[in-house]
Structure formats: C-alpha cells, structure tokens
Amino acid sequence: MDIAAVATDGILTEAYYYFTVAIMWLLHVGFMTYEAGVSRRKNIMSTAMKNIMTIAVVTPTFYYVGFWVYFCMQEGLKFTGTADGNGNAGEAAYSCGEGYVVPWDASMSPNIGDNLTGVFWAAFVLFSWTTGSIMSGSVLERIRISAYLWLTALMGGIVWVIAAAWGWSYGGWLVIHFGYHDFAASGVVHGIAGIFALGVLFNLGPRIGRYDANGGTRAFKPHNLHLTLMGLMIIFTGFYAFYAACLYIQADTTGGYVNIYFVPATLSAITFTITMAFAGGFAGGYIFAKGDPFWTLSGGLAGVVAVSAGADIYSPSLTFVLAFFSAGLAYAAGNWIEQKARIDDAVGAVSVHGVMGFWGVLLLGIFAGGFPASGVVDVKTSFLGQLVGAAALIALAFFTGYIASWILKKLNLLRVPPEVELEGLDMAEFETDFFPEFGRADEPIVHADGSEEPAAGVLQGAYRDNR
C-alpha cells in the first residue's frame, strides 16, 4: 500500500470516528431523558445533573489516567502485519514508559502529524460516559451527587478501561490466552457497568419505603413514563454509532474494516445485527412482560446488549431469536433482583446491562465457538474462554464497586440523609421547585398487591421504622 493510500485511510478513519463520536452523544441525551422520566418529580433536576456531571469528571480522568491505563495494561503483541494472522508474538505492543498517550506526549495534543489519536481517544471517552450513565440510573433518588461522581470517575475513567485492556484489545491477556471475543462490548462496557452498580447497591440500600415489612415490593411511579420511553428511543439511535465506533477502517482487508481485534468485519453486518436485535428484543419484552411499556422498550435494549459480543458475526435470524429470549430473561432477572433479592435498582440496569452483558459474552462461546478471536495471533473463541473472561470481569467490576462504595458508606458520604430523601434531592441541592407553575400533586405509591395510596404517610412510617 503506497504512502498516499495510507494517508487517505488515516483521513477517512479520522472523519469516521469524529462523526460516530458526535452521534454517540445521543446516548447521553437519551440516558438523561430516560432517567429524568423514571425519577419522581422531586428528584428530576438532581438526576439530570448527575448525567451532565458524569461528562465533567470522567473526561479528565480518562484523559489523565484512563487512556494510558488501556495501553499500559495490555500484555500485548506488536502488530506489524496485516489482519491475516501475522504478528510478532511475544513482543510488547506498548510499554508503560514509552510515553504514548500520557498527557504530556505530543499524541495527546493538537498534532498535524497525528490524525487518529484524538478521535480514537474521544470514542473511548464516549464509552466511558456510557458506563457512568448506566450506573446513574440504578442509584437514583438516594445517592449523594458527590459520591456518585467519585464512583463514576473510578469506573468510567479506570475500572472499565482495565477490563478493555484485558479483553477488548488485540493485546489483552484474555484474548491472547483464552480467545475472548467481545465485539461491541457486551461484557467490557455493559457488563462491567451493571455489576459495578450491583456492588454499589449492596452498600447504598433501597429507597425509603421500597419494601414493606411483609417482604412485599412497593413501586414508585415515574413522573413521566413518556419521557422515559423517548429517552430509550434516543439511546437506541445512538447505539448505531456505538457499534460503528467498534470498527476501524482498513481498506486493504476484505470488507474494508476490522474490529478491535483486527479481525475483518463490515458495517453491513453490524447493521443487520443491531436492527434485528432491537426488533427481537421489543417483541420479547412485549410478550414476556405482557405489554408493559417500560419492559417492552427495555427488552429492546436487553436484546441488543445480549448480542453485542457477537454482533460482527451473528446471522440476522439467530440475532432475532437470541434477542427475543434475552429480553424475557432480562425481565425475569429484573423481577428477581427487585422482588426476591430486594435490591432496589431503579431502572433495571443490573439486569439489562450487567446480567445481559455477561449473558451475551457466554452466548458468543455457545453460538460462535471456533471463530477467529484475533487477527494477530492464531487463537479461536470457545465457551471456556468466554467463561474465563466473564469470571475475571465480574470479579473486577463487583469488588471495585463494592469496596469503593463501602469506603464512602463508612465515611458517611454515600447516601443523602433520610430527611433529604423524603423532601426530594432537588429542594436540598437547588432550593427550588423546577415546576413552579404547577402545584405539587400527591405522590402515589403502589403496594405489592397493586393498590395505590398517597406516598407521604407510607414513607413517613417507613422512615420512623428504620430510624
């Protein structure tokens, strides 16, 4: 390939990533809208601000620490050939002391000789924000915003990046030694975020009044379910860019693109997958949840998450079937977590992202075992390899989330005071009602038997019982 062609490839890739990054912003517009709709009126602005401030804290954390961690923690192979299995086995791809992607290196600043580092970095930053936004929904209405920001900086800027270095790079130890394959980050983004959030929820505890003394589960009605559903649809739009950003233009390979492991792939293949996955997930969510609007759309998200690990290789028919039944599994898992385990996950993130993320990792081992896991070394995917990857990543996510939140809890920095929770976070943080033109209606609460009543008396009673 001549120099002019290489330069053209670089410019095309730069533009490609730039526009995928711009479209991926819709993911975070959607997360903010979705979570604000789920929240009760008294917590809407606090919820929205958490999503905005995710960007403020994760971005510099990833710039100063995370991107370096990604390259530093790869066991690595230096890739000098094309995506045909040729590489220099055993030679480190990157060294922690080489300087590339450290903040003071020329690669991390305007550089006319480097078209790619900035846009590649930005794509990773958008993935990082996604992990934070996933956790944000699960901890709604009772976490201190300062605690959330510490936790999301840790997860979005460092923890998921370690997972990516292990299993979402052609030099990761899970890839080289076990053939781990996770094309669109079922495990390393969705799974990590959901299981990290689970560790946090163990220490955070349920919202006041969520569970009754008889073991029943009460429900808090979203202040605007239409807004929630619209937010999910916006997230789905951004997913097309999320998938696209998992590819890299390499014009001298068949198909013109390679994935993160340098295995040839195409945009056409992932377009089939994501579209059929949404359709299958919506159908499964609608049927298994008996038409429940929230779980119908969440089923679409669960379906896409479940097929993301193999999105570059699954056939459309298989994708539809896997997404359909995965939506049902997500619904069942969400109900079990909420009602049996009594873990108050406000948006079902542990089920839809955590459980489905690692379920998707295992599905790849079942339905695509023997597929080339890497374009650099001769290693094939297998169920055992996917199982080892899931076990390593689950442990990384859960224990970091649990330990970090446990420390904050011991310092009395994790959860807002109960009086603040009852009044609402918006009034405590902003000292204003963001709907001043409307009088406050009585907040309803739904009992385990389906009956409703004004929430004030129930919440005050729960508060007194737990003092």
Tab-separated table of C-alpha atoms in Angstrom:
chain	number	residue	atom	x	y	z
A	1	MET	CA	0.000	0.000	0.000
A	2	ASP	CA	1.544	3.322	-1.046
A	3	ILE	CA	2.020	6.372	1.192
A	4	ALA	CA	-0.838	8.329	-0.405
A	5	ALA	CA	-3.249	5.465	0.183
A	6	VAL	CA	-2.161	5.165	3.815
A	7	ALA	CA	-2.700	8.899	4.319
A	8	THR	CA	-6.144	8.679	2.723
A	9	ASP	CA	-7.071	5.800	5.013
A	10	GLY	CA	-5.996	7.877	8.007
A	11	ILE	CA	-8.099	10.860	6.979
A	12	LEU	CA	-11.149	8.685	6.299
A	13	THR	CA	-10.749	6.998	9.673
A	14	GLU	CA	-10.394	10.357	11.393
A	15	ALA	CA	-13.661	11.595	9.854
A	16	TYR	CA	-15.377	8.270	10.553
A	17	TYR	CA	-14.577	8.355	14.263
A	18	TYR	CA	-15.346	12.058	14.541
A	19	PHE	CA	-18.913	11.566	13.343
A	20	THR	CA	-19.505	8.392	15.354
A	21	VAL	CA	-18.435	10.343	18.445
A	22	ALA	CA	-20.858	13.150	17.617
A	23	ILE	CA	-23.761	10.738	17.121
A	24	MET	CA	-22.872	8.804	20.280
A	25	TRP	CA	-23.683	11.959	22.255
A	26	LEU	CA	-27.293	10.901	21.680
A	27	LEU	CA	-26.669	8.020	24.075
A	28	HIS	CA	-26.193	10.502	26.878
A	29	VAL	CA	-29.070	12.726	25.818
A	30	GLY	CA	-31.135	9.560	25.997
A	31	PHE	CA	-29.793	8.432	29.367
A	32	MET	CA	-30.503	11.832	30.892
A	33	THR	CA	-34.035	11.906	29.450
A	34	TYR	CA	-34.742	8.302	30.383
A	35	GLU	CA	-33.597	8.679	33.991
A	36	ALA	CA	-35.331	12.013	34.468
A	37	GLY	CA	-38.588	10.408	33.334
A	38	VAL	CA	-38.179	7.497	35.764
A	39	SER	CA	-37.484	9.820	38.698
A	40	ARG	CA	-40.183	11.233	40.893
A	41	ARG	CA	-40.826	14.921	40.357
A	42	LYS	CA	-38.869	15.944	43.448
A	43	ASN	CA	-35.638	14.423	42.051
A	44	ILE	CA	-35.729	15.303	38.347
A	45	MET	CA	-33.058	18.014	38.201
A	46	SER	CA	-30.707	16.148	40.512
A	47	THR	CA	-30.977	13.144	38.213
A	48	ALA	CA	-30.289	15.225	35.114
A	49	MET	CA	-27.315	16.951	36.707
A	50	LYS	CA	-25.735	13.623	37.600
A	51	ASN	CA	-25.673	12.729	33.922
A	52	ILE	CA	-24.215	16.072	32.913
A	53	MET	CA	-21.552	15.967	35.604
A	54	THR	CA	-20.603	12.444	34.528
A	55	ILE	CA	-19.076	14.092	31.480
A	56	ALA	CA	-17.298	16.660	33.645
A	57	VAL	CA	-15.486	14.130	35.839
A	58	VAL	CA	-14.998	11.100	33.595
A	59	THR	CA	-13.461	13.027	30.697
A	60	PRO	CA	-10.429	14.408	32.566
A	61	THR	CA	-9.999	11.150	34.487
A	62	PHE	CA	-9.808	9.263	31.222
A	63	TYR	CA	-7.510	11.868	29.662
A	64	TYR	CA	-5.008	11.944	32.513
A	65	VAL	CA	-5.182	8.305	33.605
A	66	GLY	CA	-7.532	6.029	31.700
A	67	PHE	CA	-6.145	6.070	28.172
A	68	TRP	CA	-2.648	5.376	29.473
A	69	VAL	CA	-4.059	2.522	31.588
A	70	TYR	CA	-5.611	0.991	28.470
A	71	PHE	CA	-2.302	0.763	26.647
A	72	CYS	CA	-0.193	0.092	29.719
A	73	MET	CA	-2.208	-2.907	30.925
A	74	GLN	CA	-2.195	-4.852	27.689
A	75	GLU	CA	0.079	-7.849	27.821
A	76	GLY	CA	0.389	-7.127	24.188
A	77	LEU	CA	1.674	-8.108	20.828
A	78	LYS	CA	3.216	-5.648	18.451
A	79	PHE	CA	1.131	-5.819	15.297
A	80	THR	CA	3.247	-5.092	12.238
A	81	GLY	CA	1.484	-7.137	9.559
A	82	THR	CA	-1.988	-7.118	8.108
A	83	ALA	CA	-5.089	-8.674	9.604
A	84	ASP	CA	-4.220	-12.150	8.353
A	85	GLY	CA	-2.754	-13.678	11.477
A	86	ASN	CA	0.754	-12.267	11.111
A	87	GLY	CA	2.191	-10.551	14.151
A	88	ASN	CA	5.283	-10.577	16.290
A	89	ALA	CA	4.188	-12.895	19.070
A	90	GLY	CA	5.597	-12.123	22.493
A	91	GLU	CA	6.809	-8.623	21.702
A	92	ALA	CA	5.151	-5.984	23.858
A	93	ALA	CA	2.791	-3.724	21.941
A	94	TYR	CA	3.266	-0.834	24.350
A	95	SER	CA	5.413	-0.063	27.339
A	96	CYS	CA	4.279	1.985	30.298
A	97	GLY	CA	7.386	4.094	29.919
A	98	GLU	CA	7.231	4.766	26.173
A	99	GLY	CA	5.211	7.941	26.572
A	100	TYR	CA	2.463	7.381	24.005
A	101	VAL	CA	-0.920	8.717	25.272
A	102	VAL	CA	0.488	10.141	28.503
A	103	PRO	CA	-0.941	13.677	28.855
A	104	TRP	CA	2.325	15.480	28.089
A	105	ASP	CA	3.105	13.467	24.951
A	106	ALA	CA	2.584	15.041	21.524
A	107	SER	CA	-0.002	12.340	20.766
A	108	MET	CA	-2.375	13.885	23.322
A	109	SER	CA	-2.459	17.378	21.874
A	110	PRO	CA	-3.009	19.099	18.504
A	111	ASN	CA	-0.544	17.416	16.182
A	112	ILE	CA	-0.623	17.836	12.417
A	113	GLY	CA	1.187	14.533	12.046
A	114	ASP	CA	-1.377	12.532	14.022
A	115	ASN	CA	-4.892	12.271	12.619
A	116	LEU	CA	-6.114	9.440	14.767
A	117	THR	CA	-5.213	9.582	18.456
A	118	GLY	CA	-7.648	12.382	19.333
A	119	VAL	CA	-10.689	10.832	17.676
A	120	PHE	CA	-9.828	7.333	18.917
A	121	TRP	CA	-9.469	8.777	22.433
A	122	ALA	CA	-12.836	10.530	22.098
A	123	ALA	CA	-14.577	7.303	21.066
A	124	PHE	CA	-13.245	5.664	24.213
A	125	VAL	CA	-14.384	8.658	26.267
A	126	LEU	CA	-17.931	8.185	24.982
A	127	PHE	CA	-17.810	4.531	26.022
A	128	SER	CA	-16.589	5.709	29.426
A	129	TRP	CA	-19.522	8.090	29.856
A	130	THR	CA	-21.855	5.219	28.987
A	131	THR	CA	-20.620	3.136	31.929
A	132	GLY	CA	-21.309	6.049	34.278
A	133	SER	CA	-24.771	6.694	32.873
A	134	ILE	CA	-25.690	3.031	33.297
A	135	MET	CA	-24.814	3.177	36.996
A	136	SER	CA	-26.527	6.556	37.380
A	137	GLY	CA	-29.957	5.087	36.684
A	138	SER	CA	-29.612	2.226	39.148
A	139	VAL	CA	-28.796	4.508	42.130
A	140	LEU	CA	-31.472	7.146	41.538
A	141	GLU	CA	-33.046	9.255	44.269
A	142	ARG	CA	-30.828	8.492	47.251
A	143	ILE	CA	-27.120	8.747	46.403
A	144	ARG	CA	-25.125	11.890	47.177
A	145	ILE	CA	-24.081	13.517	43.916
A	146	SER	CA	-20.508	13.847	45.232
A	147	ALA	CA	-20.384	10.099	45.971
A	148	TYR	CA	-21.777	9.303	42.548
A	149	LEU	CA	-19.129	11.459	40.885
A	150	TRP	CA	-16.297	9.731	42.754
A	151	LEU	CA	-17.693	6.346	41.796
A	152	THR	CA	-18.320	7.206	38.160
A	153	ALA	CA	-14.828	8.683	37.800
A	154	LEU	CA	-13.403	5.433	39.173
A	155	MET	CA	-15.489	3.180	36.962
A	156	GLY	CA	-15.618	5.309	33.821
A	157	GLY	CA	-12.057	6.543	33.978
A	158	ILE	CA	-10.223	3.452	35.235
A	159	VAL	CA	-12.116	0.206	36.019
A	160	TRP	CA	-13.814	-0.422	32.680
A	161	VAL	CA	-10.572	0.633	30.979
A	162	ILE	CA	-8.728	-2.173	32.755
A	163	ALA	CA	-11.429	-4.537	31.518
A	164	ALA	CA	-10.966	-3.210	27.985
A	165	ALA	CA	-7.191	-3.692	28.188
A	166	TRP	CA	-7.740	-7.288	29.281
A	167	GLY	CA	-10.413	-8.290	26.777
A	168	TRP	CA	-11.177	-5.505	24.305
A	169	SER	CA	-7.792	-5.127	22.635
A	170	TYR	CA	-5.762	-7.351	20.373
A	171	GLY	CA	-3.064	-7.410	23.077
A	172	GLY	CA	-5.203	-8.313	26.084
A	173	TRP	CA	-4.379	-11.412	28.115
A	174	LEU	CA	-7.914	-12.725	27.847
A	175	VAL	CA	-7.676	-12.507	24.061
A	176	ILE	CA	-4.173	-13.933	23.646
A	177	HIS	CA	-4.508	-16.808	26.095
A	178	PHE	CA	-8.235	-17.613	26.049
A	179	GLY	CA	-9.594	-16.315	22.747
A	180	TYR	CA	-12.008	-13.913	24.435
A	181	HIS	CA	-14.194	-12.079	21.909
A	182	ASP	CA	-16.499	-9.190	22.783
A	183	PHE	CA	-17.004	-7.152	19.622
A	184	ALA	CA	-19.394	-4.418	20.800
A	185	ALA	CA	-18.583	-4.625	24.499
A	186	SER	CA	-21.333	-6.800	25.976
A	187	GLY	CA	-19.018	-7.502	28.892
A	188	VAL	CA	-16.401	-4.777	28.982
A	189	VAL	CA	-18.884	-1.858	28.894
A	190	HIS	CA	-22.396	-3.057	29.728
A	191	GLY	CA	-21.474	-5.958	31.979
A	192	ILE	CA	-18.822	-4.020	33.875
A	193	ALA	CA	-21.168	-1.071	34.477
A	194	GLY	CA	-24.082	-3.236	35.599
A	195	ILE	CA	-22.058	-5.385	38.006
A	196	PHE	CA	-20.129	-2.387	39.385
A	197	ALA	CA	-23.540	-0.812	40.059
A	198	LEU	CA	-24.621	-4.003	41.834
A	199	GLY	CA	-21.656	-3.681	44.202
A	200	VAL	CA	-22.663	-0.090	44.928
A	201	LEU	CA	-26.319	-1.018	45.518
A	202	PHE	CA	-25.357	-3.517	48.216
A	203	ASN	CA	-23.976	-0.626	50.266
A	204	LEU	CA	-26.390	2.078	49.161
A	205	GLY	CA	-29.552	0.212	50.130
A	206	PRO	CA	-33.124	0.654	48.866
A	207	ARG	CA	-35.086	3.886	48.753
A	208	ILE	CA	-37.180	4.589	51.836
A	209	GLY	CA	-40.493	2.749	51.572
A	210	ARG	CA	-39.432	0.490	48.698
A	211	TYR	CA	-40.080	-2.711	50.657
A	212	ASP	CA	-42.753	-3.415	53.227
A	213	ALA	CA	-42.451	-5.358	56.476
A	214	ASN	CA	-44.110	-8.428	54.932
A	215	GLY	CA	-41.498	-8.861	52.226
A	216	GLY	CA	-43.567	-7.133	49.555
A	217	THR	CA	-42.169	-4.742	46.983
A	218	ARG	CA	-43.701	-1.316	46.516
A	219	ALA	CA	-43.336	0.693	43.307
A	220	PHE	CA	-42.728	4.402	42.797
A	221	LYS	CA	-44.469	5.716	39.714
A	222	PRO	CA	-42.253	7.545	37.190
A	223	HIS	CA	-43.156	11.198	36.946
A	224	ASN	CA	-43.249	10.921	33.141
A	225	LEU	CA	-43.184	7.476	31.519
A	226	HIS	CA	-43.476	9.008	28.036
A	227	LEU	CA	-40.210	10.855	28.667
A	228	THR	CA	-38.592	7.618	29.786
A	229	LEU	CA	-39.644	5.790	26.635
A	230	MET	CA	-38.460	8.669	24.461
A	231	GLY	CA	-35.090	8.578	26.239
A	232	LEU	CA	-34.761	4.892	25.462
A	233	MET	CA	-35.524	5.517	21.795
A	234	ILE	CA	-32.830	8.197	21.690
A	235	ILE	CA	-30.388	5.725	23.279
A	236	PHE	CA	-31.265	3.215	20.568
A	237	THR	CA	-30.428	5.772	17.887
A	238	GLY	CA	-27.027	6.369	19.456
A	239	PHE	CA	-26.364	2.627	19.522
A	240	TYR	CA	-25.812	2.591	15.777
A	241	ALA	CA	-22.842	4.906	16.286
A	242	PHE	CA	-21.675	2.893	19.299
A	243	TYR	CA	-21.488	-0.206	17.121
A	244	ALA	CA	-19.832	1.682	14.275
A	245	ALA	CA	-17.149	3.019	16.615
A	246	CYS	CA	-16.178	-0.594	17.349
A	247	LEU	CA	-14.834	-0.845	13.797
A	248	TYR	CA	-11.684	0.573	12.236
A	249	ILE	CA	-11.209	1.372	8.536
A	250	GLN	CA	-8.565	-0.840	6.947
A	251	ALA	CA	-9.069	-0.671	3.230
A	252	ASP	CA	-6.530	-3.373	2.337
A	253	THR	CA	-8.566	-6.066	4.111
A	254	THR	CA	-11.609	-7.890	2.811
A	255	GLY	CA	-14.653	-5.898	3.853
A	256	GLY	CA	-12.677	-2.708	4.376
A	257	TYR	CA	-12.997	-2.696	8.182
A	258	VAL	CA	-11.523	-4.601	11.097
A	259	ASN	CA	-12.775	-4.882	14.654
A	260	ILE	CA	-10.841	-4.120	17.844
A	261	TYR	CA	-9.083	-7.499	17.488
A	262	PHE	CA	-8.057	-6.813	13.854
A	263	VAL	CA	-10.487	-9.420	12.524
A	264	PRO	CA	-12.136	-8.308	9.251
A	265	ALA	CA	-15.724	-7.079	9.572
A	266	THR	CA	-18.244	-4.848	7.807
A	267	LEU	CA	-20.680	-2.071	8.660
A	268	SER	CA	-23.310	-4.027	6.766
A	269	ALA	CA	-23.035	-6.987	9.151
A	270	ILE	CA	-23.480	-4.914	12.277
A	271	THR	CA	-26.397	-3.022	10.728
A	272	PHE	CA	-28.228	-6.306	10.241
A	273	THR	CA	-27.439	-7.306	13.808
A	274	ILE	CA	-28.444	-4.181	15.670
A	275	THR	CA	-31.697	-3.710	13.736
A	276	MET	CA	-32.815	-7.310	14.129
A	277	ALA	CA	-31.786	-7.264	17.794
A	278	PHE	CA	-33.991	-4.272	18.534
A	279	ALA	CA	-36.917	-5.937	16.767
A	280	GLY	CA	-36.419	-9.231	18.589
A	281	GLY	CA	-35.903	-7.515	21.927
A	282	PHE	CA	-39.038	-5.384	21.580
A	283	ALA	CA	-41.078	-8.461	20.648
A	284	GLY	CA	-39.684	-10.481	23.537
A	285	GLY	CA	-40.118	-7.664	26.032
A	286	TYR	CA	-43.707	-7.098	24.943
A	287	ILE	CA	-44.661	-10.769	25.155
A	288	PHE	CA	-42.822	-11.780	28.321
A	289	ALA	CA	-43.799	-8.590	30.196
A	290	LYS	CA	-47.384	-8.816	28.913
A	291	GLY	CA	-47.280	-5.454	27.194
A	292	ASP	CA	-45.632	-3.457	29.979
A	293	PRO	CA	-44.343	-0.298	28.222
A	294	PHE	CA	-41.158	0.041	30.262
A	295	TRP	CA	-40.076	-3.561	29.820
A	296	THR	CA	-41.076	-3.613	26.147
A	297	LEU	CA	-38.507	-0.935	25.387
A	298	SER	CA	-36.043	-2.214	27.963
A	299	GLY	CA	-36.376	-5.585	26.225
A	300	GLY	CA	-35.044	-3.970	23.064
A	301	LEU	CA	-32.043	-2.683	24.972
A	302	ALA	CA	-31.532	-6.071	26.652
A	303	GLY	CA	-31.657	-7.802	23.283
A	304	VAL	CA	-29.008	-5.559	21.783
A	305	VAL	CA	-26.730	-5.878	24.806
A	306	ALA	CA	-27.042	-9.672	24.693
A	307	VAL	CA	-25.934	-9.946	21.061
A	308	SER	CA	-23.276	-7.236	21.146
A	309	ALA	CA	-20.377	-9.615	21.828
A	310	GLY	CA	-21.032	-11.398	18.533
A	311	ALA	CA	-22.601	-8.566	16.583
A	312	ASP	CA	-19.954	-8.780	13.853
A	313	ILE	CA	-20.624	-12.469	13.088
A	314	TYR	CA	-24.179	-13.487	14.056
A	315	SER	CA	-26.690	-14.139	11.296
A	316	PRO	CA	-29.817	-11.937	11.346
A	317	SER	CA	-32.147	-14.850	12.163
A	318	LEU	CA	-30.005	-16.000	15.065
A	319	THR	CA	-29.796	-12.406	16.285
A	320	PHE	CA	-33.579	-12.063	16.344
A	321	VAL	CA	-34.046	-15.301	18.293
A	322	LEU	CA	-31.300	-14.541	20.823
A	323	ALA	CA	-32.599	-11.001	21.382
A	324	PHE	CA	-36.190	-12.236	21.787
A	325	PHE	CA	-35.416	-14.725	24.534
A	326	SER	CA	-32.788	-12.493	26.143
A	327	ALA	CA	-35.463	-9.828	26.630
A	328	GLY	CA	-37.523	-12.398	28.541
A	329	LEU	CA	-34.509	-13.376	30.613
A	330	ALA	CA	-33.807	-9.725	31.426
A	331	TYR	CA	-37.408	-9.251	32.562
A	332	ALA	CA	-37.237	-12.342	34.799
A	333	ALA	CA	-33.827	-11.353	36.193
A	334	GLY	CA	-35.007	-7.797	36.850
A	335	ASN	CA	-38.030	-9.018	38.788
A	336	TRP	CA	-35.933	-11.475	40.804
A	337	ILE	CA	-33.366	-8.798	41.697
A	338	GLU	CA	-36.106	-6.372	42.699
A	339	GLN	CA	-38.536	-8.688	44.480
A	340	LYS	CA	-36.578	-11.693	45.752
A	341	ALA	CA	-33.104	-10.276	46.304
A	342	ARG	CA	-34.684	-6.961	47.440
A	343	ILE	CA	-32.083	-4.884	45.648
A	344	ASP	CA	-33.546	-1.533	44.648
A	345	ASP	CA	-32.267	-0.987	41.118
A	346	ALA	CA	-34.395	1.933	39.972
A	347	VAL	CA	-34.143	1.267	36.221
A	348	GLY	CA	-33.225	-2.412	35.978
A	349	ALA	CA	-29.637	-1.613	34.973
A	350	VAL	CA	-28.158	-4.617	36.763
A	351	SER	CA	-30.417	-6.926	34.767
A	352	VAL	CA	-30.405	-5.188	31.377
A	353	HIS	CA	-26.711	-4.296	31.335
A	354	GLY	CA	-24.994	-6.462	33.946
A	355	VAL	CA	-26.778	-9.802	33.554
A	356	MET	CA	-27.380	-9.403	29.822
A	357	GLY	CA	-23.837	-8.169	29.256
A	358	PHE	CA	-22.262	-11.326	30.607
A	359	TRP	CA	-25.038	-13.497	29.224
A	360	GLY	CA	-24.037	-12.095	25.850
A	361	VAL	CA	-20.398	-12.996	26.499
A	362	LEU	CA	-21.429	-16.615	27.130
A	363	LEU	CA	-23.751	-16.700	24.111
A	364	LEU	CA	-20.747	-15.945	21.915
A	365	GLY	CA	-18.999	-19.027	23.260
A	366	ILE	CA	-22.087	-21.148	22.592
A	367	PHE	CA	-23.011	-19.928	19.118
A	368	ALA	CA	-19.666	-18.819	17.677
A	369	GLY	CA	-17.125	-21.175	19.210
A	370	GLY	CA	-14.194	-21.711	16.860
A	371	PHE	CA	-14.435	-18.260	15.257
A	372	PRO	CA	-11.063	-16.464	14.993
A	373	ALA	CA	-10.802	-14.340	18.135
A	374	SER	CA	-7.833	-12.331	16.899
A	375	GLY	CA	-6.385	-11.212	13.604
A	376	VAL	CA	-2.954	-11.036	15.167
A	377	VAL	CA	-2.436	-14.465	16.753
A	378	ASP	CA	-3.925	-17.830	15.899
A	379	VAL	CA	-6.449	-18.199	18.708
A	380	LYS	CA	-10.086	-19.259	18.459
A	381	THR	CA	-13.131	-18.390	20.513
A	382	SER	CA	-14.528	-21.011	22.874
A	383	PHE	CA	-17.091	-21.301	25.629
A	384	LEU	CA	-14.311	-21.839	28.165
A	385	GLY	CA	-12.527	-18.697	27.020
A	386	GLN	CA	-15.722	-16.651	27.280
A	387	LEU	CA	-16.430	-18.136	30.710
A	388	VAL	CA	-12.959	-17.230	31.973
A	389	GLY	CA	-13.393	-13.707	30.601
A	390	ALA	CA	-16.790	-13.297	32.260
A	391	ALA	CA	-15.443	-14.555	35.607
A	392	ALA	CA	-12.467	-12.173	35.530
A	393	LEU	CA	-14.526	-9.150	34.538
A	394	ILE	CA	-17.353	-9.832	37.005
A	395	ALA	CA	-14.841	-10.040	39.852
A	396	LEU	CA	-13.133	-6.822	38.727
A	397	ALA	CA	-16.424	-4.936	38.480
A	398	PHE	CA	-18.188	-6.172	41.596
A	399	PHE	CA	-15.330	-5.890	44.059
A	400	THR	CA	-14.213	-2.437	42.921
A	401	GLY	CA	-17.806	-1.159	43.093
A	402	TYR	CA	-18.439	-2.764	46.448
A	403	ILE	CA	-15.178	-1.697	48.103
A	404	ALA	CA	-15.301	1.886	46.822
A	405	SER	CA	-18.913	2.367	47.939
A	406	TRP	CA	-18.227	0.630	51.271
A	407	ILE	CA	-15.490	3.165	51.999
A	408	LEU	CA	-17.831	6.037	51.153
A	409	LYS	CA	-20.528	4.493	53.344
A	410	LYS	CA	-18.166	4.192	56.309
A	411	LEU	CA	-17.249	7.853	55.851
A	412	ASN	CA	-20.977	8.713	55.770
A	413	LEU	CA	-20.531	10.132	52.283
A	414	LEU	CA	-22.530	7.655	50.192
A	415	ARG	CA	-26.195	8.350	50.832
A	416	VAL	CA	-28.201	11.509	51.429
A	417	PRO	CA	-29.802	11.939	54.876
A	418	PRO	CA	-33.283	10.390	55.085
A	419	GLU	CA	-34.887	13.807	55.612
A	420	VAL	CA	-33.404	14.957	52.308
A	421	GLU	CA	-34.582	11.816	50.550
A	422	LEU	CA	-38.154	12.358	51.763
A	423	GLU	CA	-38.185	16.038	50.822
A	424	GLY	CA	-36.519	15.411	47.498
A	425	LEU	CA	-32.968	15.974	46.289
A	426	ASP	CA	-33.891	18.935	44.106
A	427	MET	CA	-35.041	21.089	47.011
A	428	ALA	CA	-31.989	20.139	49.087
A	429	GLU	CA	-29.461	20.751	46.321
A	430	PHE	CA	-31.039	23.634	44.397
A	431	GLU	CA	-33.570	25.087	46.875
A	432	THR	CA	-36.201	25.468	44.212
A	433	ASP	CA	-39.090	23.680	42.569
A	434	PHE	CA	-38.411	23.279	38.860
A	435	PHE	CA	-42.119	23.206	38.070
A	436	PRO	CA	-43.268	26.366	39.873
A	437	GLU	CA	-46.241	26.875	37.557
A	438	PHE	CA	-47.778	23.578	38.678
A	439	GLY	CA	-48.893	22.681	42.172
A	440	ARG	CA	-47.454	19.501	43.600
A	441	ALA	CA	-49.864	16.588	43.334
A	442	ASP	CA	-49.789	13.873	45.965
A	443	GLU	CA	-47.020	11.407	45.170
A	444	PRO	CA	-48.580	7.933	44.716
A	445	ILE	CA	-47.065	4.656	45.870
A	446	VAL	CA	-48.086	1.235	44.573
A	447	HIS	CA	-48.254	-1.590	47.116
A	448	ALA	CA	-47.259	-5.186	46.451
A	449	ASP	CA	-50.923	-6.124	45.918
A	450	GLY	CA	-51.348	-3.423	43.251
A	451	SER	CA	-53.330	-0.979	45.372
A	452	GLU	CA	-52.317	2.680	45.463
A	453	GLU	CA	-52.373	5.427	48.049
A	454	PRO	CA	-50.638	8.769	48.627
A	455	ALA	CA	-46.999	8.072	49.454
A	456	ALA	CA	-46.468	10.612	52.238
A	457	GLY	CA	-47.858	8.532	55.088
A	458	VAL	CA	-46.206	5.323	53.904
A	459	LEU	CA	-42.787	6.969	53.528
A	460	GLN	CA	-43.009	8.702	56.889
A	461	GLY	CA	-43.913	5.384	58.512
A	462	ALA	CA	-41.001	3.625	56.798
A	463	TYR	CA	-38.689	6.420	57.917
A	464	ARG	CA	-39.792	6.078	61.551
A	465	ASP	CA	-39.476	2.278	61.464
A	466	ASN	CA	-35.881	2.452	60.212
A	467	ARG	CA	-34.551	5.200	62.458
